[in-house]
mmCIF file with all atom_site columns, C-alpha atoms in Angstrom:
data_model
loop_
_atom_site.group_PDB
_atom_site.id
_atom_site.type_symbol
_atom_site.label_atom_id
_atom_site.label_alt_id
_atom_site.label_comp_id
_atom_site.label_asym_id
_atom_site.label_entity_id
_atom_site.label_seq_id
_atom_site.pdbx_PDB_ins_code
_atom_site.Cartn_x
_atom_site.Cartn_y
_atom_site.Cartn_z
_atom_site.occupancy
_atom_site.B_iso_or_equiv
_atom_site.pdbx_formal_charge
_atom_site.auth_seq_id
_atom_site.auth_comp_id
_atom_site.auth_asym_id
_atom_site.auth_atom_id
_atom_site.pdbx_PDB_model_num
ATOM 1   C CA . MET A 1 1   ? 0.000   0.000  0.000   1.00 0.00 ? 1   MET A CA 1
ATOM 2   C CA . PRO A 1 2   ? 1.363   3.435  -0.871  1.00 0.00 ? 2   PRO A CA 1
ATOM 3   C CA . ILE A 1 3   ? 2.287   5.941  1.816   1.00 0.00 ? 3   ILE A CA 1
ATOM 4   C CA . VAL A 1 4   ? 2.219   9.652  1.005   1.00 0.00 ? 4   VAL A CA 1
ATOM 5   C CA . THR A 1 5   ? 3.955   12.197 3.214   1.00 0.00 ? 5   THR A CA 1
ATOM 6   C CA . VAL A 1 6   ? 3.514   15.923 2.646   1.00 0.00 ? 6   VAL A CA 1
ATOM 7   C CA . ILE A 1 7   ? 6.086   18.097 4.390   1.00 0.00 ? 7   ILE A CA 1
ATOM 8   C CA . GLY A 1 8   ? 5.127   21.747 4.558   1.00 0.00 ? 8   GLY A CA 1
ATOM 9   C CA . ARG A 1 9   ? 2.944   24.227 6.309   1.00 0.00 ? 9   ARG A CA 1
ATOM 10  C CA . ARG A 1 10  ? -0.661  23.149 6.573   1.00 0.00 ? 10  ARG A CA 1
ATOM 11  C CA . PRO A 1 11  ? -3.222  25.223 4.692   1.00 0.00 ? 11  PRO A CA 1
ATOM 12  C CA . ALA A 1 12  ? -5.582  27.371 6.726   1.00 0.00 ? 12  ALA A CA 1
ATOM 13  C CA . GLY A 1 13  ? -8.996  26.234 7.851   1.00 0.00 ? 13  GLY A CA 1
ATOM 14  C CA . GLY A 1 14  ? -10.298 22.857 6.768   1.00 0.00 ? 14  GLY A CA 1
ATOM 15  C CA . ALA A 1 15  ? -8.190  22.753 3.609   1.00 0.00 ? 15  ALA A CA 1
ATOM 16  C CA . THR A 1 16  ? -5.726  20.205 5.030   1.00 0.00 ? 16  THR A CA 1
ATOM 17  C CA . ALA A 1 17  ? -8.299  17.400 5.258   1.00 0.00 ? 17  ALA A CA 1
ATOM 18  C CA . ALA A 1 18  ? -9.693  18.143 1.785   1.00 0.00 ? 18  ALA A CA 1
ATOM 19  C CA . THR A 1 19  ? -6.196  18.267 0.309   1.00 0.00 ? 19  THR A CA 1
ATOM 20  C CA . ILE A 1 20  ? -5.224  14.959 1.920   1.00 0.00 ? 20  ILE A CA 1
ATOM 21  C CA . ARG A 1 21  ? -8.403  13.316 0.589   1.00 0.00 ? 21  ARG A CA 1
ATOM 22  C CA . ALA A 1 22  ? -7.689  14.624 -2.916  1.00 0.00 ? 22  ALA A CA 1
ATOM 23  C CA . ILE A 1 23  ? -4.087  13.379 -2.780  1.00 0.00 ? 23  ILE A CA 1
ATOM 24  C CA . ALA A 1 24  ? -5.227  9.926  -1.592  1.00 0.00 ? 24  ALA A CA 1
ATOM 25  C CA . GLU A 1 25  ? -7.743  9.746  -4.457  1.00 0.00 ? 25  GLU A CA 1
ATOM 26  C CA . VAL A 1 26  ? -5.132  10.699 -7.076  1.00 0.00 ? 26  VAL A CA 1
ATOM 27  C CA . VAL A 1 27  ? -2.478  8.311  -5.760  1.00 0.00 ? 27  VAL A CA 1
ATOM 28  C CA . GLY A 1 28  ? -4.964  5.491  -5.229  1.00 0.00 ? 28  GLY A CA 1
ATOM 29  C CA . ALA A 1 29  ? -6.413  5.809  -8.724  1.00 0.00 ? 29  ALA A CA 1
ATOM 30  C CA . GLY A 1 30  ? -2.955  6.048  -10.283 1.00 0.00 ? 30  GLY A CA 1
ATOM 31  C CA . LEU A 1 31  ? -1.641  2.912  -8.570  1.00 0.00 ? 31  LEU A CA 1
ATOM 32  C CA . GLY A 1 32  ? -4.834  0.855  -8.607  1.00 0.00 ? 32  GLY A CA 1
ATOM 33  C CA . TYR A 1 33  ? -5.822  1.212  -4.940  1.00 0.00 ? 33  TYR A CA 1
ATOM 34  C CA . GLU A 1 34  ? -8.870  2.594  -3.205  1.00 0.00 ? 34  GLU A CA 1
ATOM 35  C CA . ALA A 1 35  ? -8.283  6.043  -1.721  1.00 0.00 ? 35  ALA A CA 1
ATOM 36  C CA . ARG A 1 36  ? -8.881  4.587  1.758   1.00 0.00 ? 36  ARG A CA 1
ATOM 37  C CA . ASP A 1 37  ? -5.895  2.247  1.213   1.00 0.00 ? 37  ASP A CA 1
ATOM 38  C CA . VAL A 1 38  ? -3.494  5.163  0.750   1.00 0.00 ? 38  VAL A CA 1
ATOM 39  C CA . THR A 1 39  ? -1.895  6.267  4.021   1.00 0.00 ? 39  THR A CA 1
ATOM 40  C CA . THR A 1 40  ? -1.362  10.028 3.962   1.00 0.00 ? 40  THR A CA 1
ATOM 41  C CA . PHE A 1 41  ? 0.502   12.170 6.499   1.00 0.00 ? 41  PHE A CA 1
ATOM 42  C CA . TRP A 1 42  ? 0.965   15.927 6.711   1.00 0.00 ? 42  TRP A CA 1
ATOM 43  C CA . ILE A 1 43  ? 4.023   17.022 8.655   1.00 0.00 ? 43  ILE A CA 1
ATOM 44  C CA . GLU A 1 44  ? 5.178   20.526 9.487   1.00 0.00 ? 44  GLU A CA 1
ATOM 45  C CA . PRO A 1 45  ? 8.842   21.104 8.444   1.00 0.00 ? 45  PRO A CA 1
ATOM 46  C CA . ALA A 1 46  ? 10.037  21.567 12.014  1.00 0.00 ? 46  ALA A CA 1
ATOM 47  C CA . GLU A 1 47  ? 8.505   18.193 12.986  1.00 0.00 ? 47  GLU A CA 1
ATOM 48  C CA . HIS A 1 48  ? 10.424  16.242 10.357  1.00 0.00 ? 48  HIS A CA 1
ATOM 49  C CA . LEU A 1 49  ? 14.117  15.832 11.145  1.00 0.00 ? 49  LEU A CA 1
ATOM 50  C CA . GLU A 1 50  ? 14.800  12.962 8.731   1.00 0.00 ? 50  GLU A CA 1
ATOM 51  C CA . TYR A 1 51  ? 15.238  15.364 5.826   1.00 0.00 ? 51  TYR A CA 1
ATOM 52  C CA . GLY A 1 52  ? 17.706  17.550 7.671   1.00 0.00 ? 52  GLY A CA 1
ATOM 53  C CA . LEU A 1 53  ? 17.896  21.253 8.362   1.00 0.00 ? 53  LEU A CA 1
ATOM 54  C CA . THR A 1 54  ? 18.345  22.426 4.764   1.00 0.00 ? 54  THR A CA 1
ATOM 55  C CA . LEU A 1 55  ? 14.993  21.093 3.553   1.00 0.00 ? 55  LEU A CA 1
ATOM 56  C CA . ALA A 1 56  ? 13.234  22.176 6.740   1.00 0.00 ? 56  ALA A CA 1
ATOM 57  C CA . GLU A 1 57  ? 14.602  25.687 6.279   1.00 0.00 ? 57  GLU A CA 1
ATOM 58  C CA . ARG A 1 58  ? 13.590  25.747 2.605   1.00 0.00 ? 58  ARG A CA 1
ATOM 59  C CA . THR A 1 59  ? 10.021  24.593 3.160   1.00 0.00 ? 59  THR A CA 1
ATOM 60  C CA . ASP A 1 60  ? 9.665   26.915 6.132   1.00 0.00 ? 60  ASP A CA 1
ATOM 61  C CA . HIS A 1 61  ? 10.935  29.862 4.087   1.00 0.00 ? 61  HIS A CA 1
ATOM 62  C CA . THR A 1 62  ? 9.171   29.248 0.774   1.00 0.00 ? 62  THR A CA 1
ATOM 63  C CA . HIS A 1 63  ? 6.084   27.424 2.076   1.00 0.00 ? 63  HIS A CA 1
ATOM 64  C CA . ALA A 1 64  ? 6.589   25.058 -0.873  1.00 0.00 ? 64  ALA A CA 1
ATOM 65  C CA . PRO A 1 65  ? 5.486   21.602 0.239   1.00 0.00 ? 65  PRO A CA 1
ATOM 66  C CA . VAL A 1 66  ? 7.602   18.529 -0.411  1.00 0.00 ? 66  VAL A CA 1
ATOM 67  C CA . VAL A 1 67  ? 5.819   15.279 -1.228  1.00 0.00 ? 67  VAL A CA 1
ATOM 68  C CA . ARG A 1 68  ? 7.249   11.808 -0.648  1.00 0.00 ? 68  ARG A CA 1
ATOM 69  C CA . ILE A 1 69  ? 5.452   8.760  -2.017  1.00 0.00 ? 69  ILE A CA 1
ATOM 70  C CA . GLU A 1 70  ? 6.563   5.352  -0.764  1.00 0.00 ? 70  GLU A CA 1
ATOM 71  C CA . SER A 1 71  ? 5.537   2.455  -2.949  1.00 0.00 ? 71  SER A CA 1
ATOM 72  C CA . ALA A 1 72  ? 6.667   -0.876 -4.327  1.00 0.00 ? 72  ALA A CA 1
ATOM 73  C CA . PRO A 1 73  ? 9.662   -0.766 -6.697  1.00 0.00 ? 73  PRO A CA 1
ATOM 74  C CA . LYS A 1 74  ? 7.479   -2.081 -9.553  1.00 0.00 ? 74  LYS A CA 1
ATOM 75  C CA . GLU A 1 75  ? 5.344   1.084  -9.206  1.00 0.00 ? 75  GLU A CA 1
ATOM 76  C CA . GLN A 1 76  ? 8.267   3.475  -9.718  1.00 0.00 ? 76  GLN A CA 1
ATOM 77  C CA . GLU A 1 77  ? 7.244   4.654  -13.198 1.00 0.00 ? 77  GLU A CA 1
ATOM 78  C CA . ALA A 1 78  ? 3.652   5.200  -12.121 1.00 0.00 ? 78  ALA A CA 1
ATOM 79  C CA . VAL A 1 79  ? 4.838   7.118  -9.052  1.00 0.00 ? 79  VAL A CA 1
ATOM 80  C CA . ALA A 1 80  ? 6.897   9.463  -11.243 1.00 0.00 ? 80  ALA A CA 1
ATOM 81  C CA . ALA A 1 81  ? 3.732   10.449 -13.129 1.00 0.00 ? 81  ALA A CA 1
ATOM 82  C CA . LEU A 1 82  ? 1.763   10.713 -9.880  1.00 0.00 ? 82  LEU A CA 1
ATOM 83  C CA . LEU A 1 83  ? 4.171   13.223 -8.390  1.00 0.00 ? 83  LEU A CA 1
ATOM 84  C CA . HIS A 1 84  ? 3.083   15.686 -11.055 1.00 0.00 ? 84  HIS A CA 1
ATOM 85  C CA . GLU A 1 85  ? -0.592  14.960 -10.318 1.00 0.00 ? 85  GLU A CA 1
ATOM 86  C CA . VAL A 1 86  ? -0.025  15.450 -6.579  1.00 0.00 ? 86  VAL A CA 1
ATOM 87  C CA . GLY A 1 87  ? 1.700   18.736 -7.382  1.00 0.00 ? 87  GLY A CA 1
ATOM 88  C CA . ARG A 1 88  ? -1.368  19.786 -9.371  1.00 0.00 ? 88  ARG A CA 1
ATOM 89  C CA . VAL A 1 89  ? -3.632  18.916 -6.409  1.00 0.00 ? 89  VAL A CA 1
ATOM 90  C CA . LEU A 1 90  ? -1.443  20.939 -4.057  1.00 0.00 ? 90  LEU A CA 1
ATOM 91  C CA . SER A 1 91  ? -1.484  23.847 -6.497  1.00 0.00 ? 91  SER A CA 1
ATOM 92  C CA . GLU A 1 92  ? -5.270  23.818 -6.696  1.00 0.00 ? 92  GLU A CA 1
ATOM 93  C CA . HIS A 1 93  ? -5.948  23.353 -2.991  1.00 0.00 ? 93  HIS A CA 1
ATOM 94  C CA . MET A 1 94  ? -3.214  25.599 -1.636  1.00 0.00 ? 94  MET A CA 1
ATOM 95  C CA . HIS A 1 95  ? -3.040  28.134 -4.470  1.00 0.00 ? 95  HIS A CA 1
ATOM 96  C CA . VAL A 1 96  ? 0.634   27.354 -5.066  1.00 0.00 ? 96  VAL A CA 1
ATOM 97  C CA . PRO A 1 97  ? 1.741   28.382 -8.553  1.00 0.00 ? 97  PRO A CA 1
ATOM 98  C CA . THR A 1 98  ? 3.331   25.275 -10.075 1.00 0.00 ? 98  THR A CA 1
ATOM 99  C CA . THR A 1 99  ? 6.565   25.932 -11.896 1.00 0.00 ? 99  THR A CA 1
ATOM 100 C CA . GLN A 1 100 ? 9.195   23.411 -12.966 1.00 0.00 ? 100 GLN A CA 1
ATOM 101 C CA . PRO A 1 101 ? 8.977   20.482 -10.525 1.00 0.00 ? 101 PRO A CA 1
ATOM 102 C CA . PHE A 1 102 ? 12.012  18.855 -8.959  1.00 0.00 ? 102 PHE A CA 1
ATOM 103 C CA . VAL A 1 103 ? 11.723  15.063 -9.024  1.00 0.00 ? 103 VAL A CA 1
ATOM 104 C CA . SER A 1 104 ? 14.328  12.636 -7.747  1.00 0.00 ? 104 SER A CA 1
ATOM 105 C CA . PHE A 1 105 ? 14.451  9.010  -6.687  1.00 0.00 ? 105 PHE A CA 1
ATOM 106 C CA . HIS A 1 106 ? 16.717  7.507  -4.110  1.00 0.00 ? 106 HIS A CA 1
ATOM 107 C CA . PRO A 1 107 ? 17.602  3.806  -3.925  1.00 0.00 ? 107 PRO A CA 1
ATOM 108 C CA . LEU A 1 108 ? 14.476  2.773  -2.008  1.00 0.00 ? 108 LEU A CA 1
ATOM 109 C CA . SER A 1 109 ? 12.229  3.952  -4.870  1.00 0.00 ? 109 SER A CA 1
ATOM 110 C CA . PHE A 1 110 ? 10.834  6.920  -2.997  1.00 0.00 ? 110 PHE A CA 1
ATOM 111 C CA . GLY A 1 111 ? 9.904   9.963  -5.047  1.00 0.00 ? 111 GLY A CA 1
ATOM 112 C CA . HIS A 1 112 ? 10.439  13.569 -4.039  1.00 0.00 ? 112 HIS A CA 1
ATOM 113 C CA . PHE A 1 113 ? 8.400   16.359 -5.584  1.00 0.00 ? 113 PHE A CA 1
ATOM 114 C CA . LEU A 1 114 ? 8.973   19.980 -4.748  1.00 0.00 ? 114 LEU A CA 1
ATOM 115 C CA . VAL A 1 115 ? 6.288   22.462 -5.767  1.00 0.00 ? 115 VAL A CA 1
ATOM 116 C CA . GLU A 1 116 ? 8.036   25.792 -6.239  1.00 0.00 ? 116 GLU A CA 1
ATOM 117 C CA . GLY A 1 117 ? 6.162   28.915 -5.247  1.00 0.00 ? 117 GLY A CA 1
ATOM 118 C CA . GLU A 1 118 ? 4.786   30.860 -2.351  1.00 0.00 ? 118 GLU A CA 1
ATOM 119 C CA . VAL A 1 119 ? 1.621   29.801 -0.594  1.00 0.00 ? 119 VAL A CA 1
ATOM 120 C CA . PRO A 1 120 ? -0.345  32.966 0.100   1.00 0.00 ? 120 PRO A CA 1
ATOM 121 C CA . PRO A 1 121 ? -1.024  33.781 3.738   1.00 0.00 ? 121 PRO A CA 1
ATOM 122 C CA . PRO A 1 122 ? -4.385  32.572 5.027   1.00 0.00 ? 122 PRO A CA 1
ATOM 123 C CA . ALA A 1 123 ? -7.279  34.958 4.529   1.00 0.00 ? 123 ALA A CA 1
ATOM 124 C CA . THR A 1 124 ? -8.338  36.680 7.730   1.00 0.00 ? 124 THR A CA 1
#
């Protein structure tokens, strides 16, 4: 079962839950799972030490979320396409202008997707 981790500041109001549902639907459909079978986490940059200080500082400064999808090695090609779809979902739900995405794989077949752009401050 795929695991999706979003590292970045949570959107204001109830947008976090809606965004997570939309991401689970996109990833589930893309890999042949039900959305309920996709485990999705949202982590604030300061809460996630695995990525190190540089990434935490970048996401904290730019508000650009980083997405990590864990899946089976045989799903690697499908995950590469899904990273772009997840970026689109984040753009729509968080109003992040999507520019050129950064995608990389490390040996455990995890994908990283960085949506470049500023998330506007929450409306007051």
